[in-house]
XYZ file of N, CA, C and O in Angstrom:
432
model
N 30.319 -8.021 -21.751
C 28.990 -7.837 -21.201
C 28.983 -8.810 -20.087
O 28.307 -8.529 -18.949
N 29.482 -10.025 -20.144
C 29.402 -10.988 -18.976
C 30.276 -10.333 -17.466
O 29.862 -10.530 -16.648
N 31.340 -9.837 -17.976
C 32.006 -9.284 -16.742
C 31.309 -8.002 -16.229
O 31.226 -7.803 -15.008
N 30.579 -7.182 -17.060
C 29.844 -6.109 -16.477
C 28.651 -6.528 -15.608
O 28.458 -6.050 -14.670
N 27.925 -7.639 -16.250
C 26.887 -8.428 -15.439
C 27.524 -8.993 -14.059
O 26.767 -8.694 -13.111
N 28.594 -9.560 -14.134
C 29.132 -10.019 -12.803
C 29.622 -8.966 -11.927
O 29.300 -9.044 -10.773
N 30.197 -8.018 -12.384
C 30.439 -6.767 -11.511
C 28.962 -6.064 -10.878
O 29.198 -5.851 -9.745
N 28.054 -5.926 -11.599
C 26.807 -5.280 -11.051
C 26.342 -6.278 -10.013
O 25.895 -5.890 -9.019
N 26.295 -7.610 -10.365
C 25.906 -8.711 -9.444
C 26.528 -8.594 -7.981
O 26.057 -8.593 -6.996
N 28.051 -8.446 -8.170
C 28.821 -8.570 -6.898
C 28.632 -7.199 -6.184
O 28.406 -7.192 -4.950
N 28.265 -6.029 -6.870
C 28.015 -4.689 -6.120
C 26.553 -4.870 -5.502
O 26.473 -4.403 -4.442
N 25.684 -5.409 -6.159
C 24.269 -5.492 -5.400
C 24.467 -6.443 -4.297
O 23.709 -6.253 -3.262
N 25.032 -7.504 -4.446
C 25.287 -8.461 -3.352
C 26.024 -7.658 -2.048
O 25.389 -8.070 -0.899
N 27.016 -7.104 -2.539
C 27.717 -6.311 -1.355
C 26.732 -5.304 -0.609
O 26.800 -5.142 0.518
N 26.103 -4.526 -1.416
C 25.089 -3.629 -0.893
C 23.998 -4.288 -0.058
O 23.741 -3.754 1.109
N 23.487 -5.322 -0.644
C 22.356 -5.873 0.278
C 22.936 -6.529 1.614
O 22.225 -6.326 2.695
N 24.205 -7.069 1.360
C 24.834 -7.683 2.786
C 24.890 -6.715 3.611
O 24.753 -6.746 4.877
N 25.425 -5.398 3.333
C 25.796 -4.356 4.343
C 24.552 -3.614 4.699
O 24.447 -3.019 5.719
N 23.496 -3.421 3.892
C 22.298 -2.773 4.339
C 21.143 -3.511 4.757
O 20.291 -3.025 5.453
N 21.171 -4.656 4.378
C 20.067 -5.663 4.537
C 20.643 -6.970 5.440
O 20.100 -8.000 5.080
N 21.373 -6.634 6.488
C 22.011 -7.754 7.024
C 21.120 -8.660 7.707
O 20.000 -8.589 7.943
N 21.819 -9.871 8.266
C 20.957 -10.927 8.783
C 20.025 -11.665 7.705
O 19.111 -12.411 8.018
N 20.387 -11.267 6.492
C 19.549 -11.949 5.430
C 20.610 -12.864 4.557
O 21.727 -12.481 4.119
N 20.368 -14.287 4.802
C 21.435 -15.084 4.121
C 21.613 -14.894 2.613
O 22.676 -14.905 2.112
N 20.558 -14.695 1.793
C 20.600 -14.428 0.509
C 20.200 -12.987 0.298
O 19.865 -12.159 1.252
N 20.236 -12.566 -0.871
C 19.677 -11.117 -1.420
C 18.307 -10.938 -0.945
O 17.458 -11.920 -1.317
N 17.894 -9.857 -0.533
C 16.471 -9.620 -0.357
C 15.610 -9.422 -1.506
O 16.286 -9.351 -2.697
N 14.413 -9.438 -1.490
C 13.498 -9.460 -2.765
C 13.911 -8.179 -3.467
O 13.999 -7.970 -4.699
N 13.988 -6.955 -2.872
C 14.266 -5.690 -3.449
C 15.410 -5.872 -4.406
O 15.580 -5.287 -5.384
N 16.513 -6.323 -3.672
C 17.909 -6.407 -4.377
C 17.925 -7.377 -5.525
O 18.438 -7.181 -6.577
N 16.970 -8.397 -5.287
C 16.946 -9.552 -6.439
C 16.261 -8.845 -7.587
O 16.750 -9.015 -8.733
N 15.168 -8.082 -7.124
C 14.582 -7.367 -8.255
C 15.161 -6.420 -9.128
O 15.278 -6.251 -10.348
N 16.231 -5.701 -8.263
C 16.956 -4.675 -8.998
C 18.181 -5.257 -9.693
O 18.437 -4.890 -10.824
N 18.674 -6.406 -9.352
C 19.717 -7.230 -10.195
C 18.963 -7.696 -11.355
O 19.622 -7.609 -12.464
N 17.880 -8.228 -11.282
C 17.161 -8.726 -12.575
C 16.876 -7.659 -13.384
O 17.128 -7.590 -14.636
N 16.437 -6.378 -13.046
C 16.302 -5.228 -13.829
C 17.499 -4.845 -14.584
O 17.620 -4.444 -15.744
N 18.621 -4.715 -13.813
C 19.953 -4.299 -14.386
C 20.630 -5.297 -15.441
O 21.042 -4.821 -16.292
N 20.190 -6.608 -15.039
C 20.652 -7.704 -16.062
C 19.797 -7.492 -17.316
O 20.453 -7.650 -18.613
N 18.761 -7.181 -17.174
C 17.507 -6.906 -18.407
C 18.198 -5.822 -19.220
O 18.343 -5.859 -20.373
N 18.413 -4.675 -18.388
C 18.916 -3.544 -19.143
C 20.308 -3.800 -19.886
O 20.379 -3.118 -21.012
N 21.042 -4.626 -19.142
C 22.408 -5.043 -19.931
C 22.298 -5.673 -21.265
O 22.825 -5.492 -22.202
N 21.427 -6.653 -21.340
C 21.066 -7.416 -22.318
C 20.292 -6.618 -23.439
O 20.699 -6.968 -24.673
N 19.680 -5.430 -23.279
C 19.185 -4.724 -24.028
C 19.955 -3.485 -24.639
O 19.401 -2.682 -25.285
N 21.106 -3.400 -24.042
C 21.950 -2.277 -24.323
C 22.234 -2.246 -25.826
O 22.776 -3.285 -26.499
N 22.000 -1.103 -26.393
C 22.497 -1.001 -27.954
C 23.875 -0.960 -28.058
O 24.443 -1.141 -29.335
N 24.673 -0.650 -27.169
C 26.205 -0.653 -27.388
C 26.792 -2.086 -27.063
O 27.926 -2.084 -27.723
N 26.246 -2.870 -26.444
C 26.821 -4.240 -26.226
C 28.312 -4.100 -25.786
O 28.587 -3.532 -24.790
N 28.989 -4.758 -26.456
C 30.537 -4.963 -26.160
C 31.311 -3.623 -26.259
O 32.311 -3.362 -25.791
N 30.623 -2.754 -27.021
C 31.486 -1.392 -27.093
C 30.867 -0.434 -26.099
O 31.229 0.856 -26.256
N 30.230 -0.865 -25.013
C 29.800 -0.091 -24.139
C 30.764 0.565 -23.062
O 31.587 -0.140 -22.789
N 30.299 1.736 -22.538
C 30.954 2.273 -21.370
C 30.257 1.754 -20.158
O 29.549 0.912 -20.380
N 30.575 2.294 -19.020
C 29.852 2.117 -17.834
C 28.501 2.822 -17.940
O 28.467 3.804 -18.648
N 27.608 2.329 -17.364
C 26.104 2.957 -17.545
C 26.309 4.351 -16.793
O 25.503 5.130 -17.442
N 26.903 4.684 -15.997
C 27.034 6.025 -15.616
C 27.663 6.968 -16.485
O 27.221 8.064 -16.409
N 28.299 6.511 -17.494
C 28.840 7.412 -18.474
C 28.026 7.482 -19.738
O 28.416 8.001 -20.803
N 26.993 6.654 -19.853
C 26.289 6.418 -21.166
C 25.357 7.464 -21.435
O 24.915 8.222 -20.597
N 25.429 7.995 -22.863
C 24.215 9.043 -23.156
C 22.787 8.627 -23.159
O 22.162 9.549 -23.178
N 22.679 7.398 -23.175
C 21.435 6.948 -23.106
C 20.927 6.582 -21.553
O 21.657 5.758 -20.959
N 19.791 7.136 -21.157
C 19.479 6.601 -19.795
C 18.368 5.710 -19.873
O 17.327 6.191 -19.930
N 18.665 4.357 -19.822
C 17.562 3.389 -19.992
C 17.022 3.004 -18.789
O 15.916 2.055 -18.921
N 17.624 3.196 -17.678
C 17.080 2.925 -16.482
C 15.699 3.819 -16.030
O 15.983 5.265 -16.344
N 14.826 3.340 -15.496
C 13.666 4.179 -15.022
C 14.229 4.884 -13.699
O 15.217 4.570 -13.100
N 13.711 6.237 -13.666
C 14.306 7.178 -12.537
C 14.345 6.571 -11.113
O 15.407 6.638 -10.480
N 13.477 5.704 -10.844
C 13.490 5.241 -9.658
C 14.543 4.146 -9.484
O 15.470 3.979 -8.480
N 14.720 3.321 -10.381
C 15.774 2.178 -10.540
C 17.085 3.002 -10.682
O 18.146 2.564 -10.128
N 17.143 4.067 -11.306
C 18.363 4.748 -11.613
C 18.998 5.248 -10.093
O 20.206 5.060 -9.841
N 18.063 5.682 -9.399
C 18.590 6.111 -7.934
C 18.917 4.957 -7.236
O 19.866 5.094 -6.276
N 18.277 3.797 -7.401
C 18.614 2.638 -6.629
C 20.042 2.252 -7.006
O 20.878 1.847 -6.049
N 20.306 2.014 -8.218
C 21.540 1.554 -8.790
C 22.690 2.530 -8.353
O 23.791 2.289 -8.119
N 22.399 3.703 -8.403
C 23.507 4.878 -8.023
C 23.812 4.625 -6.628
O 25.092 4.789 -6.029
N 22.717 4.441 -5.668
C 23.147 4.201 -4.367
C 24.052 2.876 -4.283
O 24.906 2.950 -3.337
N 23.605 1.862 -4.836
C 24.570 0.587 -4.862
C 25.814 1.044 -5.197
O 26.908 0.417 -4.667
N 26.052 1.538 -6.338
C 27.429 1.898 -6.964
C 28.314 2.691 -5.936
O 29.382 2.523 -5.772
N 27.514 3.803 -5.398
C 28.309 4.605 -4.512
C 28.770 3.777 -3.205
O 29.996 3.928 -2.786
N 28.026 2.969 -2.888
C 28.461 2.118 -1.727
C 29.319 0.900 -1.883
O 30.283 0.937 -1.213
N 29.102 0.380 -3.101
C 29.956 -0.852 -3.337
C 31.143 -0.582 -4.165
O 32.083 -1.388 -4.004
N 31.126 0.434 -5.056
C 32.266 0.737 -5.854
C 33.635 0.794 -5.274
O 34.464 0.008 -5.672
N 33.828 1.343 -4.170
C 35.251 1.681 -3.548
C 35.353 0.323 -2.875
O 36.634 -0.067 -2.756
N 34.411 -0.334 -2.201
C 34.746 -1.547 -1.690
C 35.126 -2.602 -2.470
O 35.890 -3.789 -2.042
N 34.639 -2.724 -3.823
C 35.057 -3.603 -4.756
C 36.578 -3.724 -5.030
O 37.011 -4.728 -5.199
N 37.126 -2.641 -4.803
C 38.611 -2.538 -4.986
C 39.319 -3.544 -3.960
O 40.234 -4.026 -4.386
N 38.840 -3.701 -2.780
C 39.458 -4.576 -1.822
C 39.037 -6.050 -2.004
O 39.696 -6.839 -1.777
N 37.869 -6.345 -2.456
C 37.372 -7.566 -2.556
C 37.485 -8.230 -3.917
O 37.861 -9.467 -4.215
N 37.426 -7.603 -5.052
C 37.537 -7.888 -6.346
C 38.369 -6.951 -7.216
O 37.843 -6.170 -7.961
N 39.641 -6.599 -6.875
C 40.323 -5.505 -7.443
C 40.525 -5.663 -9.027
O 40.349 -4.589 -9.629
N 40.718 -6.958 -9.506
C 40.662 -6.872 -10.982
C 39.483 -6.322 -11.617
O 39.399 -5.586 -12.507
N 38.342 -6.904 -11.174
C 36.997 -6.491 -11.760
C 36.756 -4.948 -11.575
O 36.257 -4.115 -12.480
N 37.163 -4.507 -10.460
C 37.095 -2.952 -10.043
C 37.881 -2.239 -10.916
O 37.400 -1.063 -11.528
N 39.336 -2.511 -11.284
C 40.108 -1.899 -12.277
C 39.405 -1.860 -13.622
O 39.515 -0.779 -14.381
N 39.073 -3.126 -14.048
C 38.394 -3.176 -15.440
C 37.165 -2.257 -15.676
O 37.035 -1.691 -16.606
N 36.415 -2.240 -14.511
C 35.221 -1.494 -14.560
C 35.554 -0.003 -14.623
O 35.098 0.717 -15.440
N 36.782 0.465 -14.091
C 37.257 1.862 -14.085
C 37.775 2.264 -15.562
O 37.386 3.112 -16.187
N 38.346 1.212 -16.027
C 38.825 1.255 -17.495
C 37.808 1.437 -18.579
O 37.744 2.114 -19.331
N 36.575 0.443 -18.325
C 35.484 0.577 -19.065
C 34.846 2.058 -19.058
O 34.316 2.436 -20.151
N 34.923 2.671 -17.841
C 34.319 3.976 -17.724
C 34.993 4.933 -18.558
O 34.575 6.128 -18.796
N 36.399 4.795 -19.080
C 37.001 5.595 -19.944
C 36.653 5.624 -21.299
O 36.839 6.380 -22.303
N 35.986 4.417 -21.776
C 35.666 4.108 -23.084
C 34.555 5.063 -23.513
O 33.575 5.112 -22.832
N 34.479 5.464 -24.780
C 33.368 6.130 -25.270
C 32.425 5.163 -25.830
O 32.884 4.257 -26.725
N 31.206 5.148 -25.458
C 30.264 4.164 -26.096
C 30.012 4.424 -27.445
O 29.955 5.479 -27.999
N 30.088 3.236 -28.385
C 29.580 3.473 -29.778
C 28.618 2.233 -30.166
O 28.856 1.184 -29.728
N 27.562 2.650 -30.847
C 26.777 1.573 -31.281
C 27.271 0.794 -32.297
O 28.119 0.865 -33.095
N 26.718 -0.551 -32.091
C 27.059 -1.619 -33.061
C 26.707 -0.973 -34.506
O 25.790 -0.474 -34.725
N 27.657 -1.446 -35.480
C 27.391 -0.895 -36.977
C 26.403 -1.905 -37.497
O 26.228 -3.128 -37.152
N 25.415 -1.435 -38.066
C 24.235 -2.321 -38.827
C 24.876 -3.340 -39.727
O 25.747 -2.907 -40.478
N 24.543 -4.553 -39.528
C 25.157 -5.439 -40.382
C 24.213 -6.152 -41.448
O 23.911 -7.186 -41.596
N 23.371 -4.980 -41.917
C 22.389 -5.543 -42.865
C 22.806 -5.945 -44.288
O 24.235 -6.029 -44.560
N 22.101 -6.173 -45.211
C 22.473 -6.613 -46.549
C 23.356 -5.566 -47.247
O 23.027 -4.465 -47.125
N 24.304 -6.114 -48.103
C 25.294 -5.255 -48.795
C 24.620 -4.660 -50.121
O 23.875 -5.288 -50.597
């Protein structure tokens, strides 16, 4: 989950730098999108067993946020291969995984 959070952060940072240039840090809109994405990751029912969000059967993003993150992924995904190739490849491998919910660890 930490790697997934790091990947999303790098993708949003790249998108912001390329689209909202001359801004030393992420703009407010990109900061809000990152906070939203990290919150959704923390609340993911699949946790460590998750696939990438694009392959997930549950659409936990609000429609407007889903479009924003989709634009970020389309722009930054291929570029991530050149700047962070290991993270990009691991993200691709994660996309091949079928998401499975955690088993309930209730009383026996």
